[in-house]
Tab-separated table of C-alpha atoms and ligand atoms in Angstrom:
chain	number	residue	atom	x	y	z
A	1	UNK	CA	94.799	90.964	121.372
A	2	UNK	CA	94.213	91.943	118.428
A	3	UNK	CA	95.016	94.800	116.545
A	4	UNK	CA	92.309	97.018	115.069
A	5	UNK	CA	92.063	97.684	110.846
A	6	UNK	CA	91.289	99.724	108.828
A	7	UNK	CA	92.395	98.930	105.174
A	8	UNK	CA	92.780	101.743	103.304
A	9	UNK	CA	93.162	99.209	99.172
A	10	UNK	CA	92.356	99.517	96.038
A	11	UNK	CA	91.551	96.087	94.899
A	12	UNK	CA	93.374	94.725	92.638
A	13	UNK	CA	94.877	91.190	93.433
A	14	UNK	CA	97.476	91.481	96.098
A	15	UNK	CA	94.819	94.217	97.520
A	16	UNK	CA	92.263	91.658	97.543
A	17	UNK	CA	93.913	88.951	99.541
A	18	UNK	CA	94.798	90.846	101.794
A	19	UNK	CA	91.548	91.329	103.066
A	20	UNK	CA	91.179	87.921	102.980
A	21	UNK	CA	93.990	87.174	105.603
A	22	UNK	CA	92.816	90.562	107.624
A	23	UNK	CA	88.802	88.548	107.689
A	24	UNK	CA	90.245	85.187	108.494
A	25	UNK	CA	93.289	85.494	110.898
A	26	UNK	CA	92.129	85.783	114.903
A	27	UNK	CA	95.148	87.927	115.404
A	28	UNK	CA	94.093	91.160	113.450
A	29	UNK	CA	90.164	92.891	114.245
A	30	UNK	CA	89.423	93.694	111.229
A	31	UNK	CA	86.838	97.341	111.662
A	32	UNK	CA	87.134	99.098	108.036
A	33	UNK	CA	87.254	98.563	104.744
A	34	UNK	CA	87.766	102.695	101.925
A	35	UNK	CA	88.778	102.234	98.740
A	36	UNK	CA	91.224	104.880	96.726
A	37	UNK	CA	91.247	105.195	92.815
A	38	UNK	CA	94.947	103.319	92.079
A	39	UNK	CA	95.040	99.536	90.640
A	40	UNK	CA	91.311	100.518	88.471
A	41	UNK	CA	89.125	103.579	89.434
A	42	UNK	CA	88.110	104.333	92.287
A	43	UNK	CA	84.626	103.122	91.319
A	44	UNK	CA	86.140	99.741	90.130
A	45	UNK	CA	87.925	99.198	93.306
A	46	UNK	CA	85.327	100.096	95.351
A	47	UNK	CA	83.133	97.450	93.443
A	48	UNK	CA	85.807	94.763	93.906
A	49	UNK	CA	85.937	95.131	97.578
A	50	UNK	CA	82.932	94.075	98.075
A	51	UNK	CA	82.788	91.758	95.802
A	52	UNK	CA	86.063	90.477	97.860
A	53	UNK	CA	83.664	90.121	100.745
A	54	UNK	CA	81.244	89.207	99.661
A	55	UNK	CA	82.569	85.537	98.670
A	56	UNK	CA	84.571	85.585	102.256
A	57	UNK	CA	81.104	85.690	104.064
A	58	UNK	CA	82.519	89.136	104.880
A	59	UNK	CA	78.641	91.463	105.926
A	60	UNK	CA	80.163	92.736	108.923
A	61	UNK	CA	82.637	95.268	107.991
A	62	UNK	CA	81.645	98.730	107.002
A	63	UNK	CA	82.805	99.428	103.134
A	64	UNK	CA	83.221	103.081	101.726
A	65	UNK	CA	84.993	104.772	99.363
A	66	UNK	CA	87.465	106.938	99.099
A	67	UNK	CA	89.401	109.629	96.881
A	68	UNK	CA	89.329	109.066	93.177
A	69	UNK	CA	92.121	110.693	92.400
A	70	UNK	CA	95.285	112.128	93.589
A	71	UNK	CA	95.812	115.060	95.741
A	72	UNK	CA	98.228	116.481	92.104
A	73	UNK	CA	97.445	115.263	89.041
A	74	UNK	CA	95.024	112.936	87.585
A	75	UNK	CA	94.887	108.671	88.332
A	76	UNK	CA	96.919	106.649	86.665
A	77	UNK	CA	96.146	103.029	86.193
A	78	UNK	CA	97.380	99.236	86.438
A	79	UNK	CA	94.863	97.892	83.939
A	80	UNK	CA	97.766	96.201	82.434
A	81	UNK	CA	98.344	94.458	85.681
A	82	UNK	CA	94.515	93.984	87.592
A	83	UNK	CA	92.884	94.232	83.994
A	84	UNK	CA	90.011	95.637	83.447
A	85	UNK	CA	88.252	95.294	86.065
A	86	UNK	CA	90.883	95.750	87.963
A	87	UNK	CA	90.477	92.628	89.824
A	88	UNK	CA	90.291	90.751	86.919
A	89	UNK	CA	89.791	86.179	85.971
A	90	UNK	CA	87.141	85.137	86.938
A	91	UNK	CA	83.771	85.877	86.010
A	92	UNK	CA	82.154	87.963	89.061
A	93	UNK	CA	78.725	87.811	86.728
A	94	UNK	CA	76.507	91.988	86.271
A	95	UNK	CA	74.931	91.915	89.357
A	96	UNK	CA	75.962	94.111	92.312
A	97	UNK	CA	77.951	91.950	95.760
A	98	UNK	CA	75.378	91.518	98.849
A	99	UNK	CA	77.963	93.793	100.832
A	100	UNK	CA	77.032	97.408	100.297
A	101	UNK	CA	78.714	100.837	99.916
A	102	UNK	CA	78.830	102.399	103.106
A	103	UNK	CA	76.646	105.615	102.465
A	104	UNK	CA	79.664	108.044	104.345
A	105	UNK	CA	82.703	108.476	102.832
A	106	UNK	CA	86.298	107.097	103.766
A	107	UNK	CA	87.696	110.147	106.144
A	108	UNK	CA	84.707	109.824	107.422
A	109	UNK	CA	84.421	105.967	108.326
A	110	UNK	CA	87.491	106.551	108.976
A	111	UNK	CA	87.043	109.120	111.420
A	112	UNK	CA	84.636	107.286	112.763
A	113	UNK	CA	85.845	104.362	113.355
A	114	UNK	CA	88.702	105.765	115.007
A	115	UNK	CA	86.715	108.323	117.783
A	116	UNK	CA	84.838	104.682	118.869
A	117	UNK	CA	87.011	102.766	119.962
A	118	UNK	CA	88.331	102.494	122.780
A	119	UNK	CA	91.997	101.662	122.169
A	120	UNK	CA	95.294	103.554	119.187
A	121	UNK	CA	93.786	101.886	115.410
A	122	UNK	CA	96.426	100.517	112.647
A	123	UNK	CA	95.632	102.084	109.593
A	124	UNK	CA	97.089	99.415	106.453
A	125	UNK	CA	97.083	101.480	103.407
A	126	UNK	CA	97.989	99.319	100.820
A	127	UNK	CA	97.055	101.402	97.978
A	128	UNK	CA	98.104	105.002	96.837
A	129	UNK	CA	98.260	107.195	100.037
A	130	UNK	CA	95.369	110.031	99.486
A	131	UNK	CA	93.247	108.965	101.438
A	132	UNK	CA	96.064	108.937	104.844
A	133	UNK	CA	96.850	111.694	103.471
A	134	UNK	CA	93.918	113.979	103.190
A	135	UNK	CA	92.894	112.295	106.662
A	136	UNK	CA	96.178	113.586	108.446
A	137	UNK	CA	95.645	117.219	107.216
A	138	UNK	CA	91.944	117.482	107.679
A	139	UNK	CA	92.474	115.425	111.299
A	140	UNK	CA	95.220	116.045	112.702
A	141	UNK	CA	92.679	116.133	116.310
A	142	UNK	CA	92.772	112.387	115.741
A	143	UNK	CA	96.704	110.791	114.648
A	144	UNK	CA	96.007	110.328	119.343
A	145	UNK	CA	93.838	107.308	117.669
A	146	UNK	CA	96.282	106.007	115.499
A	147	UNK	CA	98.469	103.530	116.632
A	148	UNK	CA	100.784	103.081	113.920
A	149	UNK	CA	100.868	103.116	109.669
A	150	UNK	CA	101.723	100.009	107.772
A	151	UNK	CA	101.130	100.010	103.945
A	152	UNK	CA	102.727	98.785	101.029
A	153	UNK	CA	104.364	101.012	98.782
A	154	UNK	CA	108.195	102.303	97.733
A	155	UNK	CA	111.223	100.570	97.754
A	156	UNK	CA	115.052	100.431	99.040
A	157	UNK	CA	115.775	99.882	95.444
A	158	UNK	CA	114.363	100.005	91.656
A	159	UNK	CA	110.808	101.279	91.003
A	160	UNK	CA	108.065	99.212	88.814
A	161	UNK	CA	106.576	101.505	86.960
A	162	UNK	CA	109.300	104.051	86.387
A	163	UNK	CA	112.691	103.236	86.914
A	164	UNK	CA	112.272	104.898	90.050
A	165	UNK	CA	108.496	104.713	91.312
A	166	UNK	CA	107.147	101.614	93.369
A	167	UNK	CA	103.088	102.330	91.773
A	168	UNK	CA	101.893	103.428	95.007
A	169	UNK	CA	104.165	106.352	95.890
A	170	UNK	CA	103.500	107.442	92.148
A	171	UNK	CA	100.257	108.049	92.333
A	172	UNK	CA	100.502	110.079	94.905
A	173	UNK	CA	103.866	111.131	96.192
A	174	UNK	CA	102.818	113.954	98.162
A	175	UNK	CA	100.310	112.025	100.062
A	176	UNK	CA	103.242	109.746	100.652
A	177	UNK	CA	105.259	112.515	101.858
A	178	UNK	CA	102.396	113.902	104.046
A	179	UNK	CA	102.177	110.153	105.838
A	180	UNK	CA	106.163	109.832	105.978
A	181	UNK	CA	106.530	113.227	107.806
A	182	UNK	CA	103.129	112.860	109.998
A	183	UNK	CA	105.419	111.860	112.900
A	184	UNK	CA	103.200	108.671	113.541
A	185	UNK	CA	105.370	105.190	113.485
A	186	UNK	CA	105.293	104.223	110.127
A	187	UNK	CA	106.301	100.365	108.928
A	188	UNK	CA	107.211	100.156	105.396
A	189	UNK	CA	106.608	97.760	103.206
A	190	UNK	CA	108.736	98.207	99.566
A	191	UNK	CA	109.751	96.417	96.085
A	192	UNK	CA	112.622	94.900	97.307
A	193	UNK	CA	110.491	93.192	100.419
A	194	UNK	CA	106.963	91.881	98.732
A	195	UNK	CA	109.016	90.603	95.194
A	196	UNK	CA	110.150	87.908	97.401
A	197	UNK	CA	106.292	86.540	97.914
A	198	UNK	CA	106.022	85.662	94.386
A	199	UNK	CA	102.728	82.741	94.360
A	200	UNK	CA	104.844	80.764	92.880
A	201	UNK	CA	102.160	76.990	90.802
A	202	UNK	CA	102.982	75.130	94.044
A	203	UNK	CA	101.547	77.701	95.606
A	204	UNK	CA	98.651	78.320	93.584
A	205	UNK	CA	98.313	74.199	93.719
A	206	UNK	CA	98.090	74.578	97.001
A	207	UNK	CA	95.201	76.771	97.262
A	208	UNK	CA	92.924	74.655	94.401
A	209	UNK	CA	93.509	71.770	96.452
A	210	UNK	CA	91.089	73.190	99.503
A	211	UNK	CA	88.715	73.252	96.028
A	212	UNK	CA	85.932	75.841	97.983
A	213	UNK	CA	84.155	77.914	95.724
A	214	UNK	CA	86.917	81.636	97.573
A	215	UNK	CA	90.279	78.368	96.814
A	216	UNK	CA	88.442	78.166	92.818
A	217	UNK	CA	88.322	82.172	92.439
A	218	UNK	CA	91.494	82.453	94.196
A	219	UNK	CA	93.467	80.018	91.662
A	220	UNK	CA	90.960	82.315	88.649
A	221	UNK	CA	92.584	85.117	90.038
A	222	UNK	CA	95.980	84.350	90.899
A	223	UNK	CA	96.416	82.569	87.512
A	224	UNK	CA	95.018	86.098	85.665
A	225	UNK	CA	97.147	88.028	88.107
A	226	UNK	CA	100.747	85.122	86.515
A	227	UNK	CA	99.818	85.281	83.440
A	228	UNK	CA	99.255	89.697	83.289
A	229	UNK	CA	102.915	89.895	85.680
A	230	UNK	CA	104.762	87.858	83.267
A	231	UNK	CA	103.292	89.129	80.125
A	232	UNK	CA	104.412	92.984	81.323
A	233	UNK	CA	107.330	92.237	83.545
A	234	UNK	CA	108.440	88.567	82.759
A	235	UNK	CA	107.931	87.507	86.006
A	236	UNK	CA	107.816	83.362	86.444
A	237	UNK	CA	104.965	84.352	89.179
A	238	UNK	CA	103.395	87.554	90.686
A	239	UNK	CA	104.571	88.819	94.263
A	240	UNK	CA	101.622	88.878	96.146
A	241	UNK	CA	102.455	92.783	97.053
A	242	UNK	CA	100.119	93.619	100.046
A	243	UNK	CA	99.067	90.703	102.196
A	244	UNK	CA	103.376	91.769	104.045
A	245	UNK	CA	100.829	94.249	105.773
A	246	UNK	CA	98.132	92.381	107.623
A	247	UNK	CA	100.816	89.197	107.892
A	248	UNK	CA	103.567	91.466	109.770
A	249	UNK	CA	100.402	92.456	112.305
A	250	UNK	CA	100.344	88.528	112.989
A	251	UNK	CA	103.132	87.686	113.451
A	252	UNK	CA	106.304	90.316	113.444
A	253	UNK	CA	108.686	87.141	113.153
A	254	UNK	CA	107.971	86.630	109.348
A	255	UNK	CA	109.945	89.893	107.662
A	256	UNK	CA	113.052	91.725	108.786
A	257	UNK	CA	113.319	94.854	109.616
A	258	UNK	CA	115.121	98.003	109.405
A	259	UNK	CA	114.741	101.334	110.797
A	260	UNK	CA	115.947	104.289	107.954
A	261	UNK	CA	115.062	107.706	106.905
A	262	UNK	CA	112.878	107.677	104.069
A	263	UNK	CA	112.122	110.574	101.386
A	264	UNK	CA	109.465	110.454	98.990
A	265	UNK	CA	111.453	112.619	95.798
A	266	UNK	CA	108.515	114.819	94.575
A	267	UNK	CA	110.418	117.215	91.630
A	268	UNK	CA	112.828	114.731	89.783
A	269	UNK	CA	112.453	114.644	86.516
A	270	UNK	CA	113.018	110.889	86.487
A	271	UNK	CA	112.940	110.421	90.432
A	272	UNK	CA	109.726	111.483	90.745
A	273	UNK	CA	107.684	109.153	93.818
A	274	UNK	CA	111.058	107.426	94.385
A	275	UNK	CA	111.351	106.720	97.991
A	276	UNK	CA	114.619	107.457	98.823
A	277	UNK	CA	116.242	104.784	101.679
A	278	UNK	CA	118.599	105.505	103.790
A	279	UNK	CA	119.038	102.216	104.973
A	280	UNK	CA	123.633	103.669	105.482
A	281	UNK	CA	121.914	107.013	107.819
A	282	UNK	CA	124.745	108.090	105.432
A	283	UNK	CA	122.168	111.861	104.671
A	284	UNK	CA	121.612	112.516	108.750
A	285	UNK	CA	118.175	112.745	108.524
A	286	UNK	CA	116.630	111.070	111.695
A	287	UNK	CA	115.893	107.510	110.678
A	288	UNK	CA	112.062	107.054	110.762
A	289	UNK	CA	110.414	104.424	109.190
A	290	UNK	CA	110.849	99.839	110.116
A	291	UNK	CA	112.043	99.295	106.213
A	292	UNK	CA	111.018	95.411	105.898
A	293	UNK	CA	113.470	94.084	104.100
A	294	UNK	CA	113.478	89.658	104.648
A	295	UNK	CA	110.713	88.361	104.348
A	296	UNK	CA	109.738	83.958	105.346
A	297	UNK	CA	108.407	83.538	102.141
A	298	UNK	CA	106.570	79.753	103.752
A	299	UNK	CA	105.176	80.730	106.170
A	300	UNK	CA	103.811	84.265	104.094
A	301	UNK	CA	102.582	80.799	102.161
A	302	UNK	CA	101.518	79.119	104.995
A	303	UNK	CA	99.312	81.992	105.893
A	304	UNK	CA	97.781	83.001	102.768
A	305	UNK	CA	97.218	79.558	102.523
A	306	UNK	CA	95.197	79.022	105.968
A	307	UNK	CA	93.230	82.346	105.187
A	308	UNK	CA	91.794	80.893	102.093
A	309	UNK	CA	90.861	77.636	104.079
A	310	UNK	CA	89.121	78.477	106.808
A	311	UNK	CA	87.221	81.479	104.975
A	312	UNK	CA	86.676	78.883	101.998
A	313	UNK	CA	85.011	76.328	104.640
A	314	UNK	CA	83.645	79.268	106.853
A	315	UNK	CA	81.071	79.642	103.103
A	316	UNK	CA	81.114	76.697	101.546
A	317	UNK	CA	78.958	75.285	104.687
A	318	UNK	CA	76.966	78.243	104.130
B	401	RIB	O1	103.390	98.565	93.525
B	401	RIB	C1	102.516	97.743	93.863
B	401	RIB	C2	101.500	98.184	94.164
B	401	RIB	O2	100.288	98.802	93.859
B	401	RIB	C3	100.244	97.035	95.329
B	401	RIB	O3	99.653	97.247	96.610
B	401	RIB	C4	99.195	96.904	94.377
B	401	RIB	O4	97.594	96.737	94.476
B	401	RIB	C5	98.995	97.815	92.962
B	401	RIB	O5	98.956	99.009	94.479
B	402	CA	CA1	97.161	97.270	95.552
């Protein structure tokens, strides 16, 4: 039985590959895509989600725009990593994507999707958690229709935007706190796990060898992403953070998990947005989050390359 999923994202290079993976693999039923301000403005992340759906030949999944700013404060962008468009690398052209913008806002689309689906749905947020938190606050009656939340964000150790805080959590710490204290089952893939899956030249060569329009687009995305991660962080290859979420849903054996209490720092002068993961059980807080730890890296990349192959073949025929 395929896992029914809603992706809530801020494309973003790694979000884009998560959309491809969810679209390609039969173990996932992609019901809807919603967008949030994060890597770029809401307008740009939403246009990017539609562009990726176009490239993937994904014309039957609704795309709706969510919140353009966090619960408190101003949006924080990541233009230094994802570029002016939020998905720099390919020449996207000036035209509108074929995939339309759904007339509903993100919360309405998520609500409609949850109410319409016969079984509870897994929410997969890979950007700031503003949309998800707003949904939980506005529609507590929908909680029974949410199977679990599988998110990319946080870290068991250092941050990437401040020394303490990872980008998605730092963009909206209050939203992250609402999600992590919601009582819903949460699985968290933080930087400690996502930094294990770096798109090395060998991975890029495997994708290039597929030789389809989609694979060429993916190479352009990864080439740009590699350049910015080298420039900003000195990484030898860029970590493809977000697809750990869908990869986990496809094959739960791919990434080891530990159950731990996870708290979000909301008030620290230097630590606001940090995820404090009690791996040693010293806080007395009941462990309530499944935290991703060790990744089967070859197995992960096999999923990514196969997704690009499957979708690339499908779209190359059209
Ligand atoms: O810190 C990495 C996360 O922030 C990823 O989800 C990336 O796409 C950005 O949203
Ligand atoms: Ca993201």
